Coordinates of C-alpha atoms and ligand atoms in Angstrom, one line a residue:
X15 CA -15.6 -19.5 -17.5
X16 CA -14.4 -16.9 -20.2
X17 CA -10.7 -16.4 -21.1
X18 CA -9.1 -13.7 -22.7
X19 CA -5.4 -12.9 -23.6
X20 CA -4.0 -9.3 -23.5
X21 CA -0.4 -8.1 -23.1
X22 CA 1.7 -9.2 -19.9
X23 CA 2.5 -5.7 -18.3
X24 CA 3.7 -6.6 -14.9
X25 CA 4.7 -10.0 -13.6
X26 CA 2.8 -11.9 -10.8
X27 CA -0.7 -13.6 -10.4
X28 CA -3.7 -12.1 -8.9
X29 CA -6.9 -14.0 -7.9
X30 CA -9.9 -12.1 -6.6
X31 CA -13.2 -10.5 -7.3
X32 CA -13.6 -8.2 -10.3
X33 CA -14.1 -4.6 -9.6
X34 CA -15.2 -2.4 -12.6
X35 CA -13.6 1.2 -12.7
X36 CA -16.1 3.7 -14.1
X37 CA -14.8 7.1 -13.7
X38 CA -17.7 9.5 -12.9
X39 CA -19.2 10.8 -16.2
X40 CA -19.9 14.4 -15.9
X41 CA -22.3 15.7 -18.7
X42 CA -21.4 19.2 -19.9
X43 CA -24.5 21.3 -20.2
X44 CA -24.1 24.6 -22.1
X45 CA -25.8 27.8 -21.4
X46 CA -25.4 31.6 -21.1
X47 CA -25.0 32.8 -17.6
X48 CA -26.6 36.1 -16.2
X49 CA -23.9 36.8 -13.9
X50 CA -20.6 36.1 -15.4
X51 CA -18.5 37.4 -12.5
X52 CA -20.1 34.8 -10.0
X53 CA -19.5 32.2 -12.5
X54 CA -16.0 33.2 -12.9
X55 CA -15.7 32.9 -9.1
X56 CA -17.4 29.5 -9.0
X57 CA -14.7 28.3 -11.7
X58 CA -11.9 29.6 -9.6
X59 CA -13.2 27.6 -6.5
X60 CA -13.2 24.5 -8.8
X61 CA -9.8 25.3 -10.1
X62 CA -8.4 25.6 -6.7
X63 CA -10.0 22.4 -5.5
X64 CA -8.4 20.6 -8.5
X65 CA -5.1 22.1 -7.6
X66 CA -5.4 20.9 -4.0
X67 CA -6.3 17.2 -5.0
X68 CA -3.6 17.2 -7.4
X69 CA -1.0 18.3 -4.6
X70 CA -2.4 15.3 -2.5
X71 CA -2.0 12.9 -5.3
X72 CA 1.4 14.3 -6.0
X73 CA 2.4 13.6 -2.2
X74 CA 0.8 10.3 -2.3
X75 CA 2.7 9.2 -5.5
X76 CA 6.0 10.3 -4.1
X77 CA 5.5 8.2 -0.7
X78 CA 4.1 5.2 -2.2
X79 CA 5.6 4.9 -5.7
X80 CA 8.4 7.4 -6.7
X81 CA 9.6 10.6 -7.9
X82 CA 9.0 10.0 -11.6
X83 CA 5.2 9.2 -10.9
X84 CA 4.8 11.9 -8.5
X85 CA 6.1 14.3 -11.4
X86 CA 3.1 13.4 -13.4
X87 CA 0.8 15.4 -11.0
X88 CA 3.4 18.2 -10.5
X89 CA 2.9 18.6 -14.5
X90 CA -1.0 18.2 -14.2
X91 CA -0.8 21.3 -11.9
X92 CA 1.2 23.2 -14.3
X93 CA -1.7 22.9 -16.8
X94 CA -4.0 24.9 -14.4
X95 CA -1.6 27.6 -14.2
X96 CA -1.2 27.8 -18.0
X97 CA -1.5 31.5 -18.9
X98 CA -3.1 30.8 -22.4
X99 CA -5.5 28.4 -21.1
X100 CA -6.5 30.6 -18.2
X101 CA -7.0 33.5 -20.7
X102 CA -9.1 31.6 -22.7
X103 CA -11.3 30.5 -19.9
X104 CA -11.7 34.0 -18.8
X105 CA -12.6 35.1 -22.3
X106 CA -15.3 32.4 -22.5
X107 CA -16.7 33.2 -19.3
X108 CA -16.3 37.0 -18.7
X109 CA -16.6 37.9 -22.3
X110 CA -18.7 35.4 -24.0
X111 CA -20.8 34.6 -20.7
X112 CA -20.5 30.9 -21.2
X113 CA -21.1 28.8 -18.2
X114 CA -18.1 27.2 -16.4
X115 CA -18.6 23.7 -17.4
X116 CA -18.9 24.6 -21.3
X117 CA -16.0 27.0 -21.0
X118 CA -13.8 24.3 -19.4
X119 CA -14.8 21.8 -21.9
X120 CA -13.9 24.0 -24.8
X121 CA -10.8 25.5 -23.5
X122 CA -9.1 22.3 -22.4
X123 CA -10.3 20.5 -25.6
X124 CA -8.9 23.3 -27.7
X125 CA -5.5 22.8 -25.8
X126 CA -5.5 19.0 -26.2
X127 CA -6.2 19.0 -29.8
X128 CA -3.4 21.6 -30.3
X129 CA -1.0 19.1 -28.5
X130 CA -2.4 16.3 -30.7
X131 CA -1.7 18.0 -33.7
X132 CA 2.1 18.2 -33.1
X133 CA 4.3 15.7 -34.5
X134 CA 6.3 14.5 -31.5
X135 CA 4.8 11.6 -29.6
X136 CA 5.7 13.4 -26.3
X137 CA 3.2 16.2 -27.0
X138 CA 0.6 14.0 -28.2
X139 CA 0.9 12.0 -25.1
X140 CA 0.4 15.2 -23.1
X141 CA -3.1 15.6 -24.6
X142 CA -4.4 12.8 -22.6
X143 CA -3.0 14.5 -19.5
X144 CA -5.0 17.7 -20.4
X145 CA -8.2 15.8 -20.7
X146 CA -7.4 14.1 -17.4
X147 CA -7.2 17.5 -15.6
X148 CA -10.2 18.6 -17.6
X149 CA -12.2 15.6 -16.0
X150 CA -10.9 16.6 -12.6
X151 CA -12.1 20.2 -13.0
X152 CA -15.5 19.4 -14.3
X153 CA -15.9 16.8 -11.5
X154 CA -14.9 19.7 -9.0
X155 CA -17.7 21.9 -10.6
X156 CA -20.4 19.2 -10.4
X157 CA -19.2 18.6 -6.7
X158 CA -18.7 14.9 -7.7
X159 CA -16.0 12.4 -6.3
X160 CA -13.4 10.7 -8.4
X161 CA -15.4 7.7 -9.3
X162 CA -18.7 5.9 -8.9
X163 CA -18.5 3.4 -5.8
X164 CA -15.7 2.9 -3.6
X165 CA -13.1 0.2 -3.6
X166 CA -14.0 -1.4 -0.3
X167 CA -12.3 -4.8 -0.3
X168 CA -9.2 -6.2 -2.1
X169 CA -10.1 -6.8 -5.8
X170 CA -8.7 -6.9 -9.5
X171 CA -9.4 -3.8 -11.1
X172 CA -10.8 -3.6 -14.7
X173 CA -10.8 -0.6 -16.6
X174 CA -11.1 0.7 -20.1
X175 CA -8.1 2.7 -19.4
X176 CA -6.4 4.2 -16.5
X177 CA -4.9 7.5 -16.2
X178 CA -2.2 8.2 -13.5
X179 CA -4.5 9.9 -11.4
X180 CA -6.9 7.1 -11.4
X181 CA -4.3 4.3 -10.6
X182 CA -2.7 6.6 -7.8
X183 CA -6.2 7.4 -6.1
X184 CA -6.9 3.8 -5.3
X185 CA -5.9 2.3 -1.8
X186 CA -2.8 0.3 -2.6
X187 CA -3.8 -2.3 -0.1
X188 CA -7.1 -3.1 -2.0
X189 CA -5.4 -3.6 -5.5
X190 CA -4.7 -7.3 -6.3
X191 CA -4.1 -6.6 -9.9
X192 CA -4.8 -4.4 -13.0
X193 CA -6.6 -5.3 -16.1
X194 CA -7.1 -2.7 -19.0
X195 CA -8.6 -2.9 -22.3
X196 CA -6.5 0.0 -23.7
X197 CA -2.7 0.7 -23.2
X198 CA 0.5 -0.9 -24.2
X199 CA 3.3 -2.4 -22.0
X200 CA 4.9 1.0 -21.8
X201 CA 1.6 2.9 -20.7
X202 CA 1.4 4.7 -17.5
X203 CA -0.7 1.8 -16.0
X204 CA 2.1 -0.6 -16.8
X205 CA 4.6 1.7 -15.6
X206 CA 2.9 2.4 -12.3
X207 CA 2.0 -1.2 -11.8
X208 CA 5.5 -2.3 -12.1
X209 CA 6.4 0.6 -9.7
X210 CA 3.8 -0.7 -7.1
X211 CA 5.0 -4.5 -7.7
X212 CA 1.3 -5.2 -8.8
X213 CA 0.5 -7.9 -11.6
X214 CA -0.9 -6.1 -14.7
X215 CA -2.3 -7.0 -17.9
X216 CA -3.0 -4.3 -20.6
X217 CA -4.4 -4.3 -24.1
X218 CA -7.0 -7.0 -23.2
X219 CA -9.7 -7.7 -25.7
X220 CA -12.7 -7.8 -23.3
X221 CA -16.1 -6.1 -23.1
X222 CA -16.3 -4.6 -19.7
X223 CA -20.1 -4.5 -19.8
X224 CA -20.0 -8.4 -19.9
X225 CA -18.0 -8.4 -16.6
X226 CA -20.1 -8.8 -13.4
X227 CA -18.6 -6.9 -10.5
X228 CA -17.7 -9.5 -7.9
X229 CA -17.0 -12.2 -10.2
X230 CA -13.9 -14.3 -9.4
X231 CA -11.0 -13.5 -11.9
X232 CA -7.5 -14.7 -12.5
X233 CA -5.1 -12.3 -13.8
X234 CA -1.5 -13.7 -14.9
X235 CA 0.8 -10.7 -15.5
X236 CA 3.5 -12.8 -16.8
X237 CA 1.6 -14.6 -19.6
X238 CA -1.3 -11.9 -20.2
X239 CA -3.9 -14.5 -19.4
X240 CA -7.3 -13.1 -17.9
X241 CA -10.0 -15.7 -16.8
X242 CA -13.4 -14.5 -15.6
X243 CA -15.2 -17.0 -13.4
X244 CA -12.8 -19.8 -13.5
X245 CA -13.9 -23.6 -13.1
X246 CA -12.5 -25.1 -9.9
X247 CA -9.8 -26.9 -11.8
X248 CA -8.6 -23.7 -13.2
X249 CA -8.7 -22.1 -9.9
X250 CA -6.8 -24.7 -8.3
X251 CA -4.0 -24.6 -11.0
X252 CA -4.0 -20.7 -10.7
X253 CA -3.5 -20.9 -7.0
X254 CA -0.8 -23.5 -7.2
X255 CA 1.1 -21.1 -9.9
X256 CA 0.6 -18.1 -7.6
X257 CA 2.0 -19.9 -4.6
X258 CA 5.0 -21.1 -6.7
X259 CA 5.3 -17.6 -8.1
X260 CA 5.2 -16.1 -4.5
X261 CA 7.9 -18.7 -3.3
X262 CA 10.2 -18.1 -6.2
X263 CA 10.0 -14.3 -5.6
X264 CA 10.6 -14.7 -2.0
X265 CA 13.5 -17.1 -2.7
X266 CA 15.0 -14.8 -5.4
X267 CA 14.5 -11.8 -2.9
X268 CA 16.3 -13.5 0.1
X269 CA 19.2 -14.3 -2.3
X270 CA 19.2 -10.8 -4.1
X271 CA 21.8 -9.2 -2.0
X272 CA 24.5 -11.9 -2.9
X273 CA 26.8 -11.4 -5.8
X274 CA 25.6 -12.8 -9.1
X275 CA 27.9 -15.9 -10.1
X276 CA 27.5 -18.8 -12.5
X277 CA 27.6 -22.3 -11.1
X278 CA 31.4 -22.3 -12.2
X279 CA 32.2 -19.1 -10.6
X280 CA 31.9 -16.5 -13.1
X281 CA 30.7 -13.0 -11.7
X282 CA 29.1 -10.2 -13.4
X283 CA 27.7 -7.1 -12.2
X284 CA 24.0 -6.9 -11.9
X285 CA 22.9 -3.0 -11.5
X286 CA 20.0 -1.0 -11.9
X287 CA 18.3 1.8 -14.3
X288 CA 17.2 4.8 -12.4
X289 CA 15.8 8.2 -12.8
X290 CA 15.8 9.8 -9.2
X291 CA 17.2 9.2 -5.7
X292 CA 14.0 7.2 -4.9
X293 CA 14.7 4.7 -7.6
X294 CA 18.4 4.5 -6.3
X295 CA 17.0 3.4 -2.8
X296 CA 14.5 0.9 -4.5
X297 CA 17.5 -0.5 -6.4
X298 CA 19.6 -1.0 -3.3
X299 CA 16.4 -2.9 -1.6
X300 CA 16.3 -5.3 -4.5
X301 CA 19.9 -6.1 -4.4
X302 CA 21.3 -4.1 -7.2
X303 CA 25.1 -3.5 -7.0
X304 CA 25.1 0.0 -8.3
X305 CA 23.5 1.8 -11.2
X306 CA 24.2 1.0 -14.7
X307 CA 22.1 3.8 -16.3
X308 CA 21.2 7.1 -14.4
X309 CA 18.8 8.6 -16.9
X310 CA 19.2 12.4 -16.2
X311 CA 16.5 13.6 -18.4
X312 CA 13.9 13.7 -15.5
X313 CA 15.5 16.5 -14.3
X314 CA 15.0 18.6 -17.5
X315 CA 11.4 17.4 -18.4
X316 CA 8.2 19.0 -17.2
X317 CA 9.6 22.4 -16.6
X318 CA 9.9 25.6 -18.5
X319 CA 13.5 26.8 -18.0
X320 CA 16.8 24.9 -17.9
X321 CA 17.8 23.7 -14.3
X322 CA 20.9 25.9 -13.0
X323 CA 24.1 24.0 -12.5
X324 CA 23.7 24.3 -8.6
X325 CA 20.1 22.6 -9.0
X326 CA 21.8 20.0 -11.2
X327 CA 24.5 19.5 -8.8
X328 CA 22.1 19.2 -5.9
X329 CA 20.0 16.6 -7.7
X330 CA 23.0 14.4 -8.5
X331 CA 24.3 14.8 -4.9
X332 CA 21.1 13.4 -3.8
X333 CA 21.5 10.4 -6.1
X334 CA 25.2 9.8 -5.4
X335 CA 24.6 9.9 -1.6
X336 CA 22.1 6.9 -2.0
X337 CA 24.7 4.9 -4.1
X338 CA 27.7 5.7 -1.8
X339 CA 30.8 4.1 -3.3
X340 CA 29.0 1.6 -5.5
X341 CA 29.4 1.8 -9.4
X342 CA 27.4 5.0 -10.7
X343 CA 26.9 5.1 -14.4
X344 CA 25.4 8.4 -15.5
X345 CA 24.1 9.1 -18.9
X346 CA 24.4 12.6 -20.2
X347 CA 21.2 14.4 -21.3
X348 CA 19.4 12.2 -23.8
X349 CA 16.7 14.6 -25.3
X350 CA 15.1 14.6 -28.6
X351 CA 13.4 11.5 -30.1
X352 CA 10.3 11.2 -28.0
X353 CA 11.4 13.3 -25.2
X354 CA 10.9 17.0 -26.0
X355 CA 12.1 19.8 -24.0
X356 CA 10.8 23.1 -25.6
X357 CA 13.2 25.6 -23.8
X358 CA 16.2 23.6 -25.4
X359 CA 15.6 24.9 -29.0
X360 CA 14.2 21.7 -30.2
X361 CA 12.0 22.0 -33.3
X362 CA 9.3 19.9 -34.9
X363 CA 11.1 17.5 -37.1
X364 CA 9.8 14.8 -39.4
X365 CA 12.0 12.1 -38.0
X366 CA 12.9 13.0 -34.6
X367 CA 14.6 9.7 -33.7
X368 CA 16.8 10.5 -36.6
X369 CA 17.1 14.0 -35.9
X370 CA 18.6 16.5 -33.5
X371 CA 19.0 14.2 -30.5
X372 CA 21.2 13.4 -27.4
X373 CA 24.8 13.9 -28.2
X374 CA 24.1 15.6 -31.5
X375 CA 23.2 18.8 -29.5
X376 CA 26.9 19.5 -28.5
X377 CA 27.6 21.1 -32.0
X378 CA 25.1 24.0 -31.5
X379 CA 25.0 23.7 -27.8
X380 CA 28.3 22.7 -26.2
X381 CA 27.4 24.6 -23.1
X382 CA 24.5 22.2 -22.1
X383 CA 26.8 19.2 -22.0
X384 CA 29.7 21.2 -20.3
X385 CA 27.3 22.6 -17.5
X386 CA 26.0 19.0 -16.9
X387 CA 29.6 17.5 -16.7
X388 CA 30.7 20.3 -14.4
X389 CA 27.5 19.6 -12.0
X390 CA 28.3 15.8 -12.2
X391 CA 32.0 16.1 -11.4
X392 CA 31.4 18.7 -8.7
X393 CA 28.7 16.6 -6.8
X394 CA 30.9 13.3 -7.4
X395 CA 34.1 15.1 -6.1
X396 CA 32.5 15.7 -2.8
X397 CA 31.4 12.1 -2.3
X398 CA 33.1 9.0 -2.5
X399 CA 31.4 8.5 -5.9
X400 CA 32.6 5.6 -8.4
X401 CA 31.4 8.1 -11.3
X402 CA 31.3 6.6 -14.8
X403 CA 29.7 9.3 -17.3
X404 CA 28.5 8.0 -20.7
X405 CA 27.2 9.7 -23.7
X406 CA 24.0 8.4 -25.4
X407 CA 23.4 7.9 -29.2
X408 CA 27.3 8.1 -30.3
X409 CA 27.5 7.4 -34.1
X410 CA 31.0 8.4 -34.9
X411 CA 34.3 8.9 -33.3
X412 CA 34.1 12.9 -33.8
X413 CA 31.5 13.1 -31.1
X414 CA 33.7 11.2 -28.4
X415 CA 36.8 13.6 -29.4
X416 CA 34.6 16.7 -29.1
X417 CA 33.0 15.3 -25.8
X418 CA 36.3 14.7 -24.3
X419 CA 37.5 18.4 -25.0
X420 CA 34.3 19.6 -23.5
X421 CA 35.0 17.3 -20.5
X422 CA 38.6 18.7 -20.1
X423 CA 37.1 22.1 -20.1
X424 CA 34.7 21.2 -17.2
X425 CA 37.4 19.7 -15.3
X426 CA 39.9 22.6 -15.7
X427 CA 37.0 25.1 -14.7
X428 CA 36.2 23.1 -11.5
X429 CA 39.9 22.9 -10.7
X430 CA 40.5 26.6 -11.2
X431 CA 37.8 27.0 -8.6
X432 CA 39.7 24.8 -6.3
X433 CA 36.9 22.2 -6.3
X434 CA 37.9 18.5 -6.0
X435 CA 37.4 16.2 -8.8
X436 CA 36.1 12.6 -8.2
X437 CA 38.9 10.1 -7.2
X438 CA 37.4 7.3 -9.5
X439 CA 36.3 8.2 -12.9
X440 CA 35.4 6.5 -16.0
X441 CA 34.4 8.0 -19.4
X442 CA 32.2 5.8 -21.7
X443 CA 29.7 5.5 -24.3
X444 CA 26.3 3.9 -25.1
X445 CA 26.5 1.7 -28.1
X446 CA 22.8 2.2 -29.6
X447 CA 23.4 3.2 -33.1
X448 CA 24.6 0.3 -35.5
X449 CA 27.4 2.6 -37.0
X450 CA 28.9 2.8 -33.5
X451 CA 28.6 -1.2 -33.1
X452 CA 30.2 -1.9 -36.5
X453 CA 33.1 0.6 -35.5
X454 CA 33.3 -0.7 -31.9
X455 CA 37.0 -1.6 -32.4
X456 CA 38.0 2.1 -33.2
X457 CA 35.7 3.6 -30.5
X458 CA 36.9 1.3 -27.8
X459 CA 40.4 2.7 -28.0
X460 CA 38.9 6.2 -26.8
X461 CA 36.8 5.2 -23.9
X462 CA 36.7 3.2 -20.7
X463 CA 33.6 1.2 -21.5
X464 CA 30.5 0.6 -23.4
X465 CA 26.9 0.2 -22.6
X466 CA 24.7 -1.2 -25.1
X467 CA 21.3 0.4 -25.4
X468 CA 19.1 -2.3 -27.0
X469 CA 16.1 -0.2 -27.2
X470 CA 17.5 2.2 -29.6
X471 CA 20.0 -0.2 -31.3
X472 CA 17.0 -2.5 -32.1
X473 CA 15.0 0.3 -33.3
X474 CA 17.8 1.6 -35.5
X475 CA 19.1 -1.8 -36.8
X476 CA 15.6 -2.9 -37.8
X477 CA 14.0 0.4 -38.9
X478 CA 11.3 0.2 -36.4
X479 CA 10.1 3.2 -34.6
X480 CA 10.0 2.2 -31.1
X481 CA 7.0 4.3 -30.3
X482 CA 4.8 3.2 -33.1
X483 CA 2.3 0.6 -31.8
X484 CA 1.7 -0.7 -35.3
X485 CA 5.1 -2.1 -35.8
X486 CA 6.1 -2.6 -32.3
X487 CA 6.1 -6.4 -32.5
X488 CA 8.7 -6.2 -35.2
X489 CA 11.1 -4.5 -32.7
X490 CA 12.7 -7.5 -30.9
X491 CA 16.2 -7.4 -29.7
X492 CA 16.2 -11.1 -30.3
X493 CA 16.5 -10.6 -34.0
X494 CA 19.9 -12.2 -34.9
X495 CA 20.9 -9.0 -36.6
X496 CA 20.7 -7.2 -33.2
X497 CA 22.6 -10.1 -31.6
X498 CA 25.3 -9.9 -34.2
X499 CA 25.8 -6.1 -33.4
X500 CA 25.8 -7.0 -29.5
X501 CA 28.5 -9.8 -30.1
X502 CA 30.6 -7.3 -32.3
X503 CA 30.5 -4.7 -29.7
X504 CA 31.4 -7.0 -26.7
X505 CA 34.4 -8.6 -28.8
X506 CA 35.7 -5.3 -29.8
X507 CA 35.7 -3.9 -26.2
X508 CA 37.4 -7.1 -24.9
X509 CA 39.9 -7.1 -27.4
X510 CA 40.9 -3.6 -26.0
X511 CA 40.6 -4.5 -22.5
X512 CA 37.4 -2.4 -22.1
X513 CA 34.3 -3.7 -20.1
X514 CA 30.8 -3.8 -21.6
X515 CA 27.5 -3.3 -20.0
X516 CA 23.8 -3.5 -21.4
X517 CA 21.2 -1.2 -20.1
X518 CA 18.3 -1.6 -22.6
X519 CA 15.2 -3.7 -21.6
X520 CA 16.8 -6.9 -22.7
X521 CA 19.1 -7.0 -19.8
X522 CA 16.2 -7.5 -17.4
X523 CA 14.7 -10.4 -19.4
X524 CA 15.5 -13.7 -17.7
X525 CA 15.4 -15.5 -21.0
X526 CA 18.3 -13.5 -22.3
X527 CA 20.5 -14.4 -19.4
X528 CA 22.5 -17.5 -20.8
X529 CA 22.6 -15.8 -24.3
X530 CA 24.4 -12.6 -22.8
X531 CA 26.5 -14.3 -20.5
X532 CA 27.6 -16.5 -23.4
X533 CA 28.4 -13.4 -25.2
X534 CA 30.6 -12.0 -22.7
X535 CA 28.6 -9.1 -21.1
X536 CA 30.2 -7.9 -18.0
X537 CA 27.3 -5.8 -16.7
X538 CA 23.7 -6.2 -16.6
X539 CA 21.6 -3.0 -15.9
X540 CA 17.7 -3.3 -15.4
X541 CA 14.6 -2.1 -13.8
X542 CA 15.1 -2.5 -10.0
X543 CA 12.4 -5.2 -9.6
X544 CA 14.1 -7.3 -12.3
X545 CA 17.3 -7.7 -10.2
X546 CA 16.4 -10.4 -7.9
X547 CA 15.2 -12.7 -10.9
X548 CA 18.1 -11.9 -13.3
X549 CA 20.4 -12.8 -10.4
X550 CA 18.7 -16.1 -9.8
X551 CA 18.9 -17.0 -13.5
X552 CA 22.6 -16.2 -13.7
X553 CA 23.2 -18.7 -10.7
X554 CA 21.6 -21.6 -12.9
X555 CA 24.1 -21.6 -15.6
X556 CA 27.9 -22.4 -16.4
X557 CA 29.9 -20.3 -18.8
X558 CA 30.6 -22.9 -21.2
X559 CA 27.0 -23.8 -21.5
X560 CA 26.2 -20.3 -22.0
X561 CA 28.8 -19.8 -24.7
X562 CA 27.1 -22.7 -26.6
X563 CA 23.7 -21.1 -26.1
X564 CA 25.1 -17.7 -27.4
X565 CA 26.7 -19.5 -30.5
X566 CA 23.5 -21.3 -31.3
X567 CA 21.4 -18.2 -30.9
X568 CA 23.6 -16.0 -33.0
X569 CA 23.6 -18.5 -35.9
X570 CA 19.6 -18.5 -36.2
X571 CA 18.2 -17.0 -39.2
X572 CA 15.2 -15.3 -37.8
X573 CA 14.1 -13.7 -34.4
X574 CA 11.4 -16.4 -34.0
X575 CA 13.8 -19.1 -34.2
X576 CA 16.1 -17.5 -31.5
X577 CA 12.9 -16.9 -29.1
X578 CA 11.8 -20.7 -29.7
X579 CA 15.2 -21.9 -28.8
X580 CA 15.7 -19.7 -25.7
X581 CA 12.1 -20.3 -24.3
X582 CA 12.9 -23.9 -24.5
X583 CA 15.8 -23.2 -22.0
X584 CA 13.8 -21.1 -19.6
X585 CA 12.1 -22.4 -16.7
X586 CA 8.4 -21.2 -16.2
Ligands
PEP10 C1 18.2 2.1 -24.9 O1 18.1 2.9 -26.0 O2 18.5 0.9 -24.8 C2 18.5 2.9 -23.7 C3 18.8 2.2 -22.5 O3 18.2 4.1 -23.7 P1 16.7 4.7 -23.7 O4 15.7 3.5 -23.6 O5 16.8 5.6 -22.6 O6 16.8 5.3 -25.1
MG11 MG1 18.6 4.9 -26.0

């Protein structure tokens, strides 16, 4: 028996034979061709094969996982249409008479390296996508399939790394769990695994050459534990834990549609973070009572021009239709930081998270916010939407005042066109910059609600870049300094009669439930899959007990003390 510990990436326990994923390796030979025109035609056939495969993968991802995942494959198709890339391929084959394989290798590599040399994490990450597409085209040229060997029976998949196309091509019914050597909890593997509801462990220090295919394995996506060739005792223990987990999950799901109230009857809203209409549907299935964060960026990413107002309105209408009259918190465009959109005039910056990001765009481009607000109000006005619009990354009062002016213009222009405005409407801000938390008493007087973004609040309060793997362990929202900022925010809002939500990852962590209830949080917003577990955790507590937990946690000197204390209170 061999044991390893990686990073827990998606909850659940998988027990089954190991299947090692080894993508087909295509060796690239290099030669000059006698007939460049024929070679160019051969390359065109391979490119169109790759395009067809990507269209199929896109459709499969949309059907089985969601729109965000499907978007990865539509972005891959865009690479195959990139004019610069196609010109460089033509130059290499037609003019330099290089064979198609070598031309594909060189042209895509050049493109990937150019992306890697850029500062922004978003572009760096795209380099992996370019290489993924290159491998696909090379396989098409070689007439090879996606990988060596087929996944014929249910198995735990082991891989060095998994690209999105790797993961989606597997037959969902044959995957018991996923284990990768590379990747972090926010890697594509992790995101896809969570979307599929599969247990996953990433960053596992394991040598795949030592794993015999077919060996029985246990993978615990809650603890990050991986066992190869378990003893009978270990296997028994895992089977018991798996059964308990499945029973607990089934119980949680069966109660997921009931309200979340503490033992003494204190009710809070449990809502979801979404990015599309498909996510909204999933959120309802998991028992979410509405949406606490609709990240609207998805509409603007992976395209080359600004969506028109009509396009925006249509997308919002689709999401609003799913949610009906339930609470619908929409965040205005949060671009910049690690999310770049070239056509919006973003430039390379030394510190993009401290730069021209989110609400800061309104000084130079008020038209973007005005257009988005008009589209949101128009879509909400036609439906029964309980529309709550919020601004990201607010750091001072002036931003709220300016945004309110823009909102008034958007409302006036719709009224001038005789279009109805939403019957129910609230205007709020995210609290994710420490200055906003510290001034929450002032800001609360100018908005209807706050939603705390602990992902960014942690990064800004503790000075840790959330995308830098080397310091990521320091970025814990359980740091008492972050907890104090949360407390300050909630207290200030309540003093002015305003409600407070929390939509960072912390809200979906069952361990944080008594702490956040005790601090007085009114609304918890999280990934749809976390809703049943968080609702169940809320039902285990009374409000006075939670208040005592919060007071104890906030008084701790270090994050580790808070974590030790809360772990002791959380059933496993
Ligand atoms: C946050 O910062 O906590 C948040 C919810 O926003 P995002 O993760 O989209 O920056
Ligand atoms: Mg944020």
